Each structure stands twice: as structure tokens, then as C-alpha cells.
Tab-separated table of N, CA and C in Angstrom:
chain	number	residue	atom	x	y	z
E	179	MET	N	2.895	-0.671	-16.301
E	179	MET	CA	2.335	-2.014	-16.421
E	179	MET	C	1.187	-2.028	-17.437
E	180	GLY	N	0.459	-0.933	-17.502
E	180	GLY	CA	-0.618	-0.875	-18.479
E	180	GLY	C	-1.964	-1.183	-17.866
E	181	ASP	N	-2.964	-1.230	-18.714
E	181	ASP	CA	-4.327	-1.499	-18.240
E	181	ASP	C	-4.609	-2.988	-18.272
E	182	LEU	N	-4.507	-3.616	-17.121
E	182	LEU	CA	-4.757	-5.053	-17.051
E	182	LEU	C	-6.230	-5.312	-16.766
E	183	PRO	N	-6.809	-6.346	-17.369
E	183	PRO	CA	-8.227	-6.674	-17.188
E	183	PRO	C	-8.482	-7.373	-15.860
E	184	PHE	N	-7.538	-7.293	-14.948
E	184	PHE	CA	-7.717	-7.944	-13.654
E	184	PHE	C	-6.769	-7.324	-12.631
E	185	TYR	N	-7.085	-7.508	-11.384
E	185	TYR	CA	-6.244	-6.985	-10.320
E	185	TYR	C	-5.418	-8.109	-9.714
E	186	LEU	N	-4.194	-7.775	-9.302
E	186	LEU	CA	-3.335	-8.784	-8.685
E	186	LEU	C	-3.299	-8.566	-7.178
E	187	PHE	N	-3.631	-9.611	-6.433
E	187	PHE	CA	-3.613	-9.530	-4.981
E	187	PHE	C	-2.611	-10.529	-4.422
E	188	LEU	N	-1.930	-10.146	-3.359
E	188	LEU	CA	-0.976	-11.060	-2.744
E	188	LEU	C	-1.715	-12.167	-2.013
E	189	ASP	N	-1.249	-13.398	-2.199
E	189	ASP	CA	-1.876	-14.532	-1.540
E	189	ASP	C	-0.793	-15.466	-1.018
E	190	ASP	N	-1.158	-16.404	-0.165
E	190	ASP	CA	-0.192	-17.328	0.408
E	190	ASP	C	0.412	-18.211	-0.676
E	191	ASN	N	-0.396	-18.541	-1.673
E	191	ASN	CA	0.072	-19.416	-2.747
E	191	ASN	C	0.719	-18.627	-3.876
E	192	GLY	N	0.695	-17.312	-3.780
E	192	GLY	CA	1.280	-16.496	-4.837
E	192	GLY	C	0.422	-15.285	-5.120
E	193	TYR	N	0.048	-15.116	-6.362
E	193	TYR	CA	-0.775	-13.978	-6.746
E	193	TYR	C	-2.155	-14.443	-7.181
E	194	THR	N	-3.173	-13.732	-6.716
E	194	THR	CA	-4.539	-14.078	-7.097
E	194	THR	C	-5.068	-13.042	-8.077
E	195	ALA	N	-5.286	-13.470	-9.310
E	195	ALA	CA	-5.801	-12.543	-10.321
E	195	ALA	C	-7.311	-12.634	-10.365
E	196	ARG	N	-7.955	-11.565	-9.952
E	196	ARG	CA	-9.413	-11.563	-9.936
E	196	ARG	C	-9.930	-10.716	-11.085
E	197	SER	N	-10.725	-11.324	-11.937
E	197	SER	CA	-11.239	-10.614	-13.105
E	197	SER	C	-12.287	-9.584	-12.693
E	198	ILE	N	-12.145	-8.367	-13.236
E	198	ILE	CA	-13.114	-7.315	-12.941
E	198	ILE	C	-14.458	-7.671	-13.563
E	199	ILE	N	-14.402	-8.188	-14.799
E	199	ILE	CA	-15.635	-8.552	-15.494
E	199	ILE	C	-16.099	-9.913	-15.007
E	200	GLY	N	-17.041	-9.935	-14.086
E	200	GLY	CA	-17.520	-11.196	-13.535
E	200	GLY	C	-17.583	-11.108	-12.025
E	201	GLU	N	-18.068	-12.143	-11.410
E	201	GLU	CA	-18.210	-12.135	-9.960
E	201	GLU	C	-16.878	-12.487	-9.314
E	202	ILE	N	-16.496	-11.677	-8.347
E	202	ILE	CA	-15.242	-11.926	-7.641
E	202	ILE	C	-15.393	-13.163	-6.758
E	203	GLY	N	-14.526	-14.134	-6.959
E	203	GLY	CA	-14.610	-15.363	-6.171
E	203	GLY	C	-14.744	-16.563	-7.089
E	204	GLU	N	-15.532	-16.397	-8.146
E	204	GLU	CA	-15.733	-17.503	-9.073
E	204	GLU	C	-14.632	-17.514	-10.132
E	205	GLU	N	-14.386	-16.336	-10.710
E	205	GLU	CA	-13.371	-16.255	-11.747
E	205	GLU	C	-12.062	-15.744	-11.154
E	206	ASN	N	-11.283	-16.673	-10.610
E	206	ASN	CA	-9.978	-16.307	-10.079
E	206	ASN	C	-9.007	-17.470	-10.256
E	207	PHE	N	-7.739	-17.135	-10.462
E	207	PHE	CA	-6.765	-18.183	-10.663
E	207	PHE	C	-5.450	-17.755	-10.035
E	208	TYR	N	-4.608	-18.742	-9.735
E	208	TYR	CA	-3.327	-18.468	-9.115
E	208	TYR	C	-2.223	-18.498	-10.161
E	209	SER	N	-1.323	-17.525	-10.081
E	209	SER	CA	-0.212	-17.470	-11.022
E	209	SER	C	1.086	-17.233	-10.262
E	210	ASN	N	2.062	-18.105	-10.480
E	210	ASN	CA	3.352	-17.966	-9.802
E	210	ASN	C	4.294	-17.143	-10.665
E	211	SER	N	4.169	-15.815	-10.565
E	211	SER	CA	5.037	-14.936	-11.333
E	211	SER	C	5.837	-14.076	-10.371
E	212	CYS	N	7.027	-14.534	-10.067
E	212	CYS	CA	7.872	-13.783	-9.142
E	212	CYS	C	8.936	-13.026	-9.939
């Protein structure tokens, strides 16, 4: 997969990408990539 600048976590709405650079919680978005 390579070195991604964020971690992917399983969520009810899909995947939650939380950016390492920044505060966890503020910089996060949902992506529907199945």
C-alpha cells in the first residue's frame, strides 16, 4: 500500500482517515472506498 500520510480506521459510515500531522479529531474525513 505504501506510506500513507494518514491511518484508515473502520467506522460505521465507512473509513475514517485521520491525518497524522495535526490533532486527531479535527482533521478527519469519511471516504467510501470499498
